[in-house]
GROMACS .gro file of C-alpha atoms in nm:
model
  442
    1MET     CA    1   2.226  -0.972   5.816
    2LYS     CA    2   1.899  -0.963   5.927
    3ARG     CA    3   1.660  -0.765   5.730
    4ARG     CA    4   1.565  -0.512   6.013
    5THR     CA    5   1.940  -0.442   6.060
    6LEU     CA    6   1.953  -0.381   5.690
    7ILE     CA    7   1.654  -0.154   5.717
    8ALA     CA    8   1.825  -0.009   5.992
    9SER     CA    9   2.149   0.047   5.849
   10ALA     CA   10   1.972   0.197   5.543
   11PRO     CA   11   2.125   0.573   5.449
   12ALA     CA   12   1.898   0.843   5.639
   13THR     CA   13   1.835   0.977   5.256
   14ALA     CA   14   1.680   0.692   5.111
   15LEU     CA   15   1.439   0.649   5.433
   16VAL     CA   16   1.312   1.013   5.342
   17ALA     CA   17   1.269   0.942   4.960
   18ALA     CA   18   1.039   0.640   5.062
   19THR     CA   19   0.857   0.839   5.265
   20ALA     CA   20   0.825   1.099   4.994
   21ARG     CA   21   0.672   0.846   4.773
   22ALA     CA   22   0.453   0.687   5.002
   23ALA     CA   23   0.307   1.052   5.060
   24ALA     CA   24   0.288   1.132   4.700
   25PRO     CA   25  -0.060   1.161   4.571
   26THR     CA   26  -0.271   0.979   4.374
   27ARG     CA   27  -0.215   1.055   3.955
   28VAL     CA   28  -0.480   1.045   3.756
   29VAL     CA   29  -0.441   1.116   3.369
   30LEU     CA   30  -0.769   1.317   3.234
   31TRP     CA   31  -0.766   1.357   2.821
   32HIS     CA   32  -1.004   1.652   2.714
   33ALA     CA   33  -1.036   1.839   2.381
   34MET     CA   34  -1.103   2.183   2.520
   35GLY     CA   35  -0.795   2.416   2.339
   36GLY     CA   36  -0.744   2.747   2.400
   37ALA     CA   37  -0.918   2.956   2.673
   38LEU     CA   38  -1.184   2.690   2.713
   39GLY     CA   39  -0.812   2.485   2.840
   40ASP     CA   40  -0.711   2.732   3.023
   41LYS     CA   41  -0.989   2.717   3.235
   42LEU     CA   42  -1.064   2.365   3.259
   43GLN     CA   43  -0.643   2.386   3.394
   44SER     CA   44  -0.756   2.624   3.640
   45ILE     CA   45  -1.018   2.363   3.777
   46VAL     CA   46  -0.748   2.070   3.750
   47ASP     CA   47  -0.518   2.322   3.989
   48ALA     CA   48  -0.766   2.403   4.203
   49PHE     CA   49  -0.881   2.013   4.270
   50ASN     CA   50  -0.480   1.930   4.332
   51LYS     CA   51  -0.446   2.212   4.569
   52SER     CA   52  -0.755   2.171   4.762
   53GLN     CA   53  -0.688   1.813   4.920
   54PRO     CA   54  -0.305   1.644   4.934
   55ASP     CA   55  -0.390   1.266   4.844
   56PHE     CA   56  -0.514   1.309   4.500
   57ALA     CA   57  -0.411   1.515   4.164
   58VAL     CA   58  -0.507   1.489   3.802
   59ASP     CA   59  -0.315   1.539   3.512
   60ALA     CA   60  -0.487   1.717   3.246
   61VAL     CA   61  -0.370   1.661   2.884
   62TYR     CA   62  -0.539   1.819   2.580
   63LYS     CA   63  -0.577   1.534   2.293
   64GLY     CA   64  -0.730   1.780   1.984
   65SER     CA   65  -1.084   1.768   1.890
   66TYR     CA   66  -1.389   1.585   2.036
   67PRO     CA   67  -1.372   1.296   1.764
   68GLN     CA   68  -0.992   1.294   1.812
   69VAL     CA   69  -1.028   1.240   2.181
   70LEU     CA   70  -1.303   0.923   2.162
   71THR     CA   71  -1.070   0.772   1.883
   72ALA     CA   72  -0.752   0.801   2.096
   73THR     CA   73  -0.955   0.679   2.392
   74ILE     CA   74  -1.095   0.379   2.230
   75ALA     CA   75  -0.710   0.291   2.077
   76ALA     CA   76  -0.607   0.325   2.407
   77TRP     CA   77  -0.825   0.145   2.579
   78ARG     CA   78  -0.753  -0.147   2.370
   79ALA     CA   79  -0.396  -0.134   2.410
   80GLY     CA   80  -0.470  -0.148   2.772
   81LYS     CA   81  -0.329   0.187   2.854
   82ALA     CA   82  -0.666   0.425   2.903
   83PRO     CA   83  -0.657   0.715   3.036
   84SER     CA   84  -0.856   0.745   3.387
   85ILE     CA   85  -1.099   1.019   3.256
   86ALA     CA   86  -1.169   1.072   2.902
   87GLN     CA   87  -1.381   1.349   2.798
   88VAL     CA   88  -1.641   1.262   2.515
   89PHE     CA   89  -1.890   1.421   2.347
   90ASP     CA   90  -2.263   1.417   2.335
   91VAL     CA   91  -2.307   1.223   2.062
   92GLY     CA   92  -2.047   0.953   2.168
   93THR     CA   93  -2.267   0.849   2.479
   94ALA     CA   94  -2.488   0.564   2.348
   95ASP     CA   95  -2.111   0.463   2.249
   96MET     CA   96  -1.974   0.488   2.560
   97LEU     CA   97  -2.292   0.364   2.781
   98GLY     CA   98  -2.250   0.034   2.557
   99ALA     CA   99  -1.855   0.000   2.595
  100GLY     CA  100  -1.951  -0.266   2.904
  101ARG     CA  101  -1.592  -0.339   3.075
  102ALA     CA  102  -1.412  -0.028   2.897
  103VAL     CA  103  -1.568   0.220   3.147
  104VAL     CA  104  -1.700   0.237   3.492
  105ASP     CA  105  -2.033   0.446   3.545
  106VAL     CA  106  -2.069   0.693   3.774
  107TYR     CA  107  -2.315   0.514   3.995
  108LYS     CA  108  -2.084   0.221   4.005
  109LEU     CA  109  -1.795   0.456   4.070
  110ALA     CA  110  -2.005   0.573   4.342
  111GLU     CA  111  -2.050   0.232   4.488
  112MET     CA  112  -1.712   0.102   4.450
  113THR     CA  113  -1.525   0.455   4.588
  114GLY     CA  114  -1.799   0.575   4.861
  115VAL     CA  115  -1.803   0.879   4.697
  116ALA     CA  116  -2.153   1.009   4.671
  117ILE     CA  117  -2.229   1.162   4.319
  118GLU     CA  118  -2.618   1.222   4.341
  119PRO     CA  119  -2.826   1.242   3.981
  120SER     CA  120  -3.051   1.483   4.164
  121THR     CA  121  -2.777   1.748   4.176
  122TYR     CA  122  -2.805   1.781   3.783
  123ILE     CA  123  -3.038   1.975   3.579
  124PRO     CA  124  -3.284   1.733   3.453
  125ALA     CA  125  -3.222   1.765   3.082
  126VAL     CA  126  -2.865   1.737   3.171
  127ARG     CA  127  -2.898   1.428   3.381
  128GLY     CA  128  -3.154   1.265   3.132
  129TYR     CA  129  -2.905   1.286   2.817
  130TYR     CA  130  -2.586   1.102   3.028
  131SER     CA  131  -2.790   0.845   3.211
  132LEU     CA  132  -2.907   0.462   3.158
  133ASN     CA  133  -3.261   0.393   3.087
  134ASP     CA  134  -3.344   0.297   3.428
  135GLY     CA  135  -3.181   0.688   3.577
  136LYS     CA  136  -2.873   0.558   3.734
  137MET     CA  137  -2.555   0.818   3.605
  138GLY     CA  138  -2.346   0.679   3.330
  139ALA     CA  139  -2.075   0.961   3.278
  140ALA     CA  140  -2.024   1.329   3.494
  141PRO     CA  141  -2.167   1.572   3.313
  142PHE     CA  142  -1.908   1.897   3.257
  143ASN     CA  143  -1.929   2.106   3.002
  144SER     CA  144  -2.314   2.140   2.872
  145SER     CA  145  -2.425   2.337   2.639
  146THR     CA  146  -2.750   2.431   2.363
  147ALA     CA  147  -2.789   2.579   2.054
  148LEU     CA  148  -2.947   2.954   2.048
  149MET     CA  149  -2.977   3.175   1.787
  150TRP     CA  150  -2.733   3.469   1.798
  151ILE     CA  151  -2.766   3.831   1.653
  152ASN     CA  152  -2.577   4.109   1.527
  153GLU     CA  153  -2.750   4.408   1.644
  154ASP     CA  154  -2.554   4.648   1.467
  155ALA     CA  155  -2.653   4.503   1.146
  156PHE     CA  156  -3.000   4.443   1.242
  157GLU     CA  157  -3.023   4.864   1.311
  158LYS     CA  158  -2.811   4.905   0.949
  159ALA     CA  159  -3.114   4.676   0.800
  160GLY     CA  160  -3.381   4.927   0.969
  161LEU     CA  161  -3.499   4.626   1.189
  162ASP     CA  162  -3.540   4.631   1.597
  163PRO     CA  163  -3.271   4.400   1.722
  164LYS     CA  164  -3.489   4.355   2.044
  165ALA     CA  165  -3.837   4.240   1.827
  166PRO     CA  166  -3.810   3.846   1.888
  167LEU     CA  167  -3.750   3.626   1.586
  168ALA     CA  168  -3.955   3.349   1.746
  169THR     CA  169  -4.078   3.150   1.404
  170TRP     CA  170  -3.879   3.076   1.089
  171ASP     CA  171  -4.107   3.328   0.878
  172ASP     CA  172  -3.969   3.579   1.144
  173VAL     CA  173  -3.594   3.491   1.070
  174ILE     CA  174  -3.688   3.470   0.675
  175LYS     CA  175  -3.859   3.817   0.691
  176ALA     CA  176  -3.555   3.994   0.881
  177ALA     CA  177  -3.282   3.804   0.665
  178ARG     CA  178  -3.455   3.971   0.339
  179ALA     CA  179  -3.421   4.304   0.490
  180ILE     CA  180  -3.084   4.254   0.607
  181LYS     CA  181  -3.012   4.129   0.212
  182ALA     CA  182  -3.184   4.439   0.055
  183LYS     CA  183  -3.031   4.715   0.252
  184GLY     CA  184  -2.680   4.538   0.226
  185ALA     CA  185  -2.654   4.539   0.629
  186ALA     CA  186  -2.429   4.223   0.642
  187GLU     CA  187  -2.228   4.014   0.395
  188ILE     CA  188  -2.421   3.698   0.484
  189PRO     CA  189  -2.785   3.759   0.660
  190VAL     CA  190  -2.836   3.409   0.798
  191MET     CA  191  -2.545   3.103   0.844
  192THR     CA  192  -2.498   2.820   1.123
  193SER     CA  193  -2.270   2.655   1.303
  194TRP     CA  194  -2.309   2.275   1.427
  195PRO     CA  195  -2.544   2.228   1.094
  196THR     CA  196  -2.712   1.873   1.220
  197TRP     CA  197  -2.683   1.942   1.580
  198VAL     CA  198  -2.886   2.256   1.538
  199HIS     CA  199  -3.139   2.225   1.237
  200PHE     CA  200  -3.199   1.811   1.318
  201GLU     CA  201  -3.134   1.720   1.670
  202GLN     CA  202  -3.191   2.033   1.833
  203PHE     CA  203  -3.500   2.102   1.596
  204ALA     CA  204  -3.656   1.749   1.675
  205ALA     CA  205  -3.635   1.847   2.009
  206ILE     CA  206  -3.837   2.182   2.009
  207HIS     CA  207  -4.055   2.100   1.793
  208ASN     CA  208  -4.151   1.750   1.981
  209VAL     CA  209  -4.033   1.563   1.677
  210GLU     CA  210  -3.930   1.176   1.680
  211TYR     CA  211  -3.589   1.127   1.535
  212ALA     CA  212  -3.582   0.786   1.582
  213THR     CA  213  -3.817   0.501   1.712
  214LEU     CA  214  -3.814   0.353   2.057
  215ASN     CA  215  -3.811   0.696   2.208
  216ASP     CA  216  -3.519   0.841   2.007
  217GLY     CA  217  -3.302   0.490   2.106
  218PHE     CA  218  -3.374   0.527   2.488
  219GLY     CA  219  -3.643   0.270   2.440
  220GLY     CA  220  -3.450  -0.041   2.311
  221PRO     CA  221  -3.242  -0.196   2.052
  222ASN     CA  222  -3.247  -0.149   1.688
  223PRO     CA  223  -3.405   0.181   1.657
  224LYS     CA  224  -3.518   0.308   1.315
  225LEU     CA  225  -3.406   0.683   1.201
  226ARG     CA  226  -3.714   0.872   1.110
  227LEU     CA  227  -3.475   1.135   0.924
  228ASP     CA  228  -3.712   1.144   0.579
  229SER     CA  229  -4.022   1.258   0.811
  230HIS     CA  230  -4.220   1.564   0.704
  231PRO     CA  231  -4.113   1.809   0.973
  232PHE     CA  232  -3.723   1.712   0.868
  233VAL     CA  233  -3.820   1.761   0.518
  234ARG     CA  234  -3.993   2.050   0.561
  235ASN     CA  235  -3.686   2.214   0.805
  236LEU     CA  236  -3.432   2.145   0.523
  237ASP     CA  237  -3.643   2.281   0.247
  238THR     CA  238  -3.684   2.627   0.408
  239LEU     CA  239  -3.301   2.612   0.482
  240LEU     CA  240  -3.226   2.482   0.104
  241THR     CA  241  -3.473   2.771  -0.025
  242MET     CA  242  -3.324   3.037   0.157
  243GLN     CA  243  -3.000   2.935   0.023
  244LYS     CA  244  -3.118   2.977  -0.323
  245ASP     CA  245  -3.243   3.322  -0.245
  246GLY     CA  246  -2.916   3.441  -0.111
  247LEU     CA  247  -3.072   3.436   0.272
  248PHE     CA  248  -2.871   3.166   0.401
  249HIS     CA  249  -2.546   3.070   0.376
  250TYR     CA  250  -2.401   2.707   0.447
  251GLU     CA  251  -2.023   2.785   0.586
  252GLY     CA  252  -1.917   2.425   0.662
  253ARG     CA  253  -1.945   2.156   0.971
  254ASP     CA  254  -1.920   2.133   1.342
  255GLY     CA  255  -1.811   2.455   1.512
  256LYS     CA  256  -1.589   2.582   1.210
  257PRO     CA  257  -1.807   2.869   1.066
  258SER     CA  258  -1.850   3.012   1.410
  259PRO     CA  259  -1.498   3.254   1.336
  260ILE     CA  260  -1.711   3.428   1.087
  261PHE     CA  261  -1.999   3.564   1.298
  262TYR     CA  262  -1.723   3.648   1.589
  263SER     CA  263  -1.540   3.869   1.276
  264GLY     CA  264  -1.950   4.062   1.206
  265LYS     CA  265  -1.996   3.917   0.878
  266ALA     CA  266  -2.299   3.762   0.945
  267ALA     CA  267  -2.637   3.898   1.079
  268ILE     CA  268  -2.788   3.583   1.229
  269THR     CA  269  -2.587   3.281   1.330
  270PHE     CA  270  -2.713   2.942   1.492
  271ASP     CA  271  -2.445   2.823   1.752
  272SER     CA  272  -2.372   2.686   2.080
  273SER     CA  273  -2.443   2.880   2.397
  274SER     CA  274  -2.074   2.850   2.461
  275ILE     CA  275  -1.983   3.090   2.231
  276TYR     CA  276  -2.129   3.354   2.476
  277GLY     CA  277  -1.749   3.390   2.626
  278GLN     CA  278  -1.546   3.414   2.299
  279LEU     CA  279  -1.816   3.692   2.165
  280VAL     CA  280  -1.747   3.918   2.493
  281LYS     CA  281  -1.384   3.878   2.419
  282SER     CA  282  -1.362   3.946   2.033
  283ALA     CA  283  -1.652   4.104   1.922
  284LYS     CA  284  -1.631   4.452   1.765
  285PHE     CA  285  -1.994   4.493   1.720
  286ARG     CA  286  -2.323   4.449   2.016
  287PHE     CA  287  -2.446   4.111   1.995
  288ALA     CA  288  -2.783   3.926   2.140
  289ASN     CA  289  -2.885   3.605   2.185
  290ALA     CA  290  -3.229   3.448   2.141
  291TYR     CA  291  -3.428   3.131   2.130
  292LEU     CA  292  -3.433   2.874   1.843
  293PRO     CA  293  -3.712   2.976   1.606
  294TYR     CA  294  -3.980   2.745   1.525
  295HIS     CA  295  -4.236   2.632   1.239
  296GLN     CA  296  -4.561   2.711   1.356
  297SER     CA  297  -4.702   2.450   1.111
  298ILE     CA  298  -4.529   2.209   1.314
  299ILE     CA  299  -4.578   2.296   1.678
  300LYS     CA  300  -4.755   2.604   1.827
  301SER     CA  301  -4.530   2.612   2.104
  302PRO     CA  302  -4.196   2.501   2.135
  303ILE     CA  303  -4.062   2.309   2.401
  304ASN     CA  304  -3.727   2.207   2.572
  305SER     CA  305  -3.450   2.210   2.369
  306ILE     CA  306  -3.149   1.954   2.459
  307ILE     CA  307  -2.784   1.935   2.550
  308GLY     CA  308  -2.476   1.968   2.368
  309GLY     CA  309  -2.080   1.967   2.497
  310ALA     CA  310  -1.950   1.651   2.668
  311ALA     CA  311  -1.901   1.484   2.995
  312PHE     CA  312  -1.627   1.289   3.158
  313TRP     CA  313  -1.587   0.911   3.155
  314ALA     CA  314  -1.424   0.729   3.421
  315MET     CA  315  -1.180   0.454   3.190
  316THR     CA  316  -1.100   0.099   3.337
  317ALA     CA  317  -0.720  -0.023   3.241
  318PRO     CA  318  -0.538  -0.368   3.372
  319GLY     CA  319  -0.380  -0.283   3.730
  320ARG     CA  320  -0.596   0.032   3.779
  321ASP     CA  321  -0.636   0.051   4.154
  322LYS     CA  322  -0.927   0.200   4.416
  323ALA     CA  323  -0.702   0.465   4.466
  324GLU     CA  324  -0.728   0.589   4.119
  325TYR     CA  325  -1.088   0.549   4.076
  326GLU     CA  326  -1.132   0.731   4.403
  327ALA     CA  327  -0.931   1.011   4.237
  328VAL     CA  328  -1.151   1.012   3.999
  329ALA     CA  329  -1.476   0.973   4.214
  330ARG     CA  330  -1.372   1.275   4.396
  331PHE     CA  331  -1.274   1.487   4.089
  332PHE     CA  332  -1.615   1.432   3.950
  333LYS     CA  333  -1.751   1.564   4.266
  334PHE     CA  334  -1.520   1.841   4.259
  335ILE     CA  335  -1.644   1.971   3.931
  336SER     CA  336  -1.994   1.969   4.059
  337GLU     CA  337  -1.953   2.150   4.375
  338PRO     CA  338  -2.198   2.504   4.308
  339GLN     CA  339  -1.899   2.756   4.278
  340ASN     CA  340  -1.696   2.486   4.070
  341ASP     CA  341  -1.971   2.451   3.815
  342ALA     CA  342  -2.063   2.833   3.866
  343GLY     CA  343  -1.743   2.937   3.791
  344TRP     CA  344  -1.692   2.747   3.458
  345ALA     CA  345  -2.048   2.828   3.345
  346GLU     CA  346  -1.931   3.215   3.392
  347ALA     CA  347  -1.629   3.177   3.231
  348THR     CA  348  -1.705   3.008   2.915
  349GLY     CA  349  -2.077   3.040   2.838
  350TYR     CA  350  -2.157   2.651   2.909
  351VAL     CA  351  -2.481   2.611   3.098
  352PRO     CA  352  -2.424   2.527   3.478
  353VAL     CA  353  -2.502   2.167   3.479
  354THR     CA  354  -2.611   2.134   3.863
  355LEU     CA  355  -2.908   2.319   3.980
  356ALA     CA  356  -2.736   2.448   4.278
  357GLY     CA  357  -2.472   2.581   4.033
  358ASN     CA  358  -2.754   2.754   3.859
  359ASP     CA  359  -2.911   2.906   4.179
  360TYR     CA  360  -2.513   3.040   4.293
  361ILE     CA  361  -2.474   3.219   3.950
  362ALA     CA  362  -2.804   3.380   3.995
  363LYS     CA  363  -2.747   3.492   4.396
  364GLN     CA  364  -2.402   3.617   4.267
  365GLY     CA  365  -2.596   3.873   4.034
  366PHE     CA  366  -2.425   3.718   3.720
  367TYR     CA  367  -2.738   3.679   3.516
  368ALA     CA  368  -2.886   4.064   3.608
  369LYS     CA  369  -2.508   4.199   3.502
  370GLN     CA  370  -2.511   3.961   3.166
  371PRO     CA  371  -2.867   4.000   3.010
  372GLY     CA  372  -2.973   3.678   2.811
  373GLY     CA  373  -2.648   3.450   3.032
  374ASP     CA  374  -2.917   3.257   3.146
  375LEU     CA  375  -3.134   3.222   2.810
  376ALA     CA  376  -2.936   2.834   2.763
  377VAL     CA  377  -3.065   2.753   3.081
  378LYS     CA  378  -3.409   2.893   3.024
  379GLN     CA  379  -3.441   2.720   2.687
  380LEU     CA  380  -3.305   2.371   2.849
  381THR     CA  381  -3.586   2.400   3.139
  382ARG     CA  382  -3.881   2.541   2.972
  383THR     CA  383  -4.081   2.252   2.967
  384GLU     CA  384  -4.087   1.890   3.134
  385PRO     CA  385  -3.840   1.623   2.850
  386THR     CA  386  -4.088   1.449   2.652
  387LYS     CA  387  -3.947   1.117   2.481
  388TYR     CA  388  -3.857   1.285   2.182
  389SER     CA  389  -3.695   1.596   2.406
  390ARG     CA  390  -3.462   1.402   2.650
  391GLY     CA  391  -3.212   1.332   2.418
  392ILE     CA  392  -3.093   1.110   2.145
  393ARG     CA  393  -2.912   0.758   2.220
  394LEU     CA  394  -2.845   0.621   1.922
  395GLY     CA  395  -2.515   0.461   1.851
  396GLY     CA  396  -2.305   0.579   1.571
  397MET     CA  397  -2.443   0.934   1.566
  398PRO     CA  398  -2.137   1.109   1.506
  399GLU     CA  399  -2.112   0.903   1.162
  400VAL     CA  400  -2.479   1.010   1.146
  401ARG     CA  401  -2.423   1.365   1.173
  402VAL     CA  402  -2.138   1.375   0.870
  403ILE     CA  403  -2.361   1.224   0.619
  404ILE     CA  404  -2.673   1.411   0.710
  405GLU     CA  405  -2.379   1.706   0.634
  406GLU     CA  406  -2.253   1.548   0.306
  407GLU     CA  407  -2.643   1.495   0.168
  408TRP     CA  408  -2.709   1.841   0.265
  409GLU     CA  409  -2.404   1.969   0.123
  410SER     CA  410  -2.460   1.742  -0.211
  411ALA     CA  411  -2.847   1.924  -0.245
  412ILE     CA  412  -2.666   2.270  -0.202
  413GLN     CA  413  -2.435   2.170  -0.529
  414SER     CA  414  -2.686   1.939  -0.753
  415GLY     CA  415  -3.008   2.137  -0.636
  416THR     CA  416  -3.171   1.772  -0.536
  417PRO     CA  417  -3.511   1.852  -0.326
  418ALA     CA  418  -3.493   1.806   0.040
  419HIS     CA  419  -3.712   1.521   0.021
  420LYS     CA  420  -3.454   1.325  -0.179
  421ALA     CA  421  -3.153   1.424   0.001
  422LEU     CA  422  -3.281   1.318   0.330
  423ALA     CA  423  -3.427   1.002   0.158
  424ARG     CA  424  -3.078   0.915   0.089
  425ALA     CA  425  -2.979   1.026   0.449
  426GLN     CA  426  -3.180   0.824   0.611
  427GLN     CA  427  -3.091   0.498   0.394
  428ARG     CA  428  -2.716   0.564   0.471
  429SER     CA  429  -2.758   0.656   0.838
  430GLN     CA  430  -3.007   0.359   0.901
  431ALA     CA  431  -2.691   0.126   0.820
  432VAL     CA  432  -2.481   0.262   1.054
  433VAL     CA  433  -2.724   0.269   1.339
  434ASP     CA  434  -2.823  -0.133   1.258
  435ARG     CA  435  -2.418  -0.209   1.247
  436PHE     CA  436  -2.381  -0.071   1.600
  437ALA     CA  437  -2.699  -0.222   1.683
  438ARG     CA  438  -2.562  -0.579   1.584
  439ALA     CA  439  -2.192  -0.515   1.722
  440LEU     CA  440  -2.382  -0.422   2.110
  441HIS     CA  441  -2.696  -0.617   2.108
  442GLY     CA  442  -2.580  -0.944   1.864
   0.00000   0.00000   0.00000
C-alpha cells in the first residue's frame, strides 16, 4: 500500500490526536525554593505566563531550600537531566557563572532565541550582581531582597523609647537595647537572621569595606579574603560583647530565627526585606523597618547595600531544542514586565528588580499606603555601587558562610576573642575559595 493511501485510511481519531500533539505547547521545568505563600505566588505567576500565550508552558516544581535546589541541579545536570530553569541563591552566582556549558547566560539566550532581554531594564545593584565582568547578563533576576533592621514598636514603647526615633548607628542600637533589657520590654533585645549575609556581606557593602581582593572577586581569579581585617573584627567584637551583656541573642543560621521575631519575642532583628509580607500576615504587634546601622568609626555616611535572594538560570541538557530555550527566554521576559515584577514585590516584600517595576508600584500608590515599603529600594540605590558594594563574586560562598557561622558560634561558646575567631575563619574560608579558583581556572 502506498504511504499516502495509508495516511488517508488512518482513523479520524488518530489524525485528531496527531493534530493535538502538534498544537501542544512546548513545556519546560522550573526548579525553585519558594515554599508556602511564596510558592503560591510564584505558581500564580507561572499560571499567568502559561495562560498568556499558547505556545509555551512552565511547570514549577518545589525542590526544597536554596542549597538543596543547587545540589539537586548540579546532580541532575551531571546525569543529563537538568531542569530548563533553576532558581539559585545569590551566593551561588560565582559557581553558576563558572559552570561553563551547564548554563546558557541570559545574553546568549537572547542571541539564540531572538527574545530581547535588556540589562538596562534592571536596577543597577541587581543588574551588577548577576552580570559578567563585561556587564552582560548571566542570570534573570527574580526574587531580590536586601537586609534591613526590623523594630517591634510595641516593645520600644514598653521600654519608654520612641519607636520612630532613628537608630542610625550601632551606638544607637546598643543604647536602645540596654533600655529594652532594663525594662524587660522584650525577651530578646536584639537578634538576627542570616548572620553572615547581614553582618559580614551587607556590613562590608554599606561600610565600603573590602571583603576580598580583586574587587571582591569581580576583578579576576585567585582573590584573597579579608575576613580578619579590622572592620570585620570590630563588628564581630561588638556583637560578641552585646551577647555577653545579654543585649544580643544569636539564635541560629539562615532564616531559621525569623519566626522568633514574628512571635513578638524580640525588640530588634536584622532580616531580609522579604519578611514584610509575613509580618503583615502574622504579626500581632506594630512593626517598622529601618536602614542597617553603621559604625561611625568605619564610615561617616553608609553607602548602598547589596542584594540577596535568588535568580533564574537557564540550564542545558542533551537533546534540549531551540523551542525549549525560547520558552525559557519568554518566561524570563514575562517576569520582568513592570506589572508582573511589581505584583511579585507587592505580595512578598521582595524588591522590584526592574526600574519600570519600581515606578509602577510607586504610581499605583503602594508605597504611600505601606510606609517603609520602599525602604529596601532606597537602601539599595542611595549611592552608586562602588567596587566594594557591587556584590561579592567568589566561588564556594555557601561554604564560606557556614565557616564564618561556625567560628562565630564557637566564639560565643568558648569566649574566644573576635580577632582569633576571624583569623580561623579566614584560614578555613580561603582554602575553600582557593579550591574553587583552581577548579575553575586551573
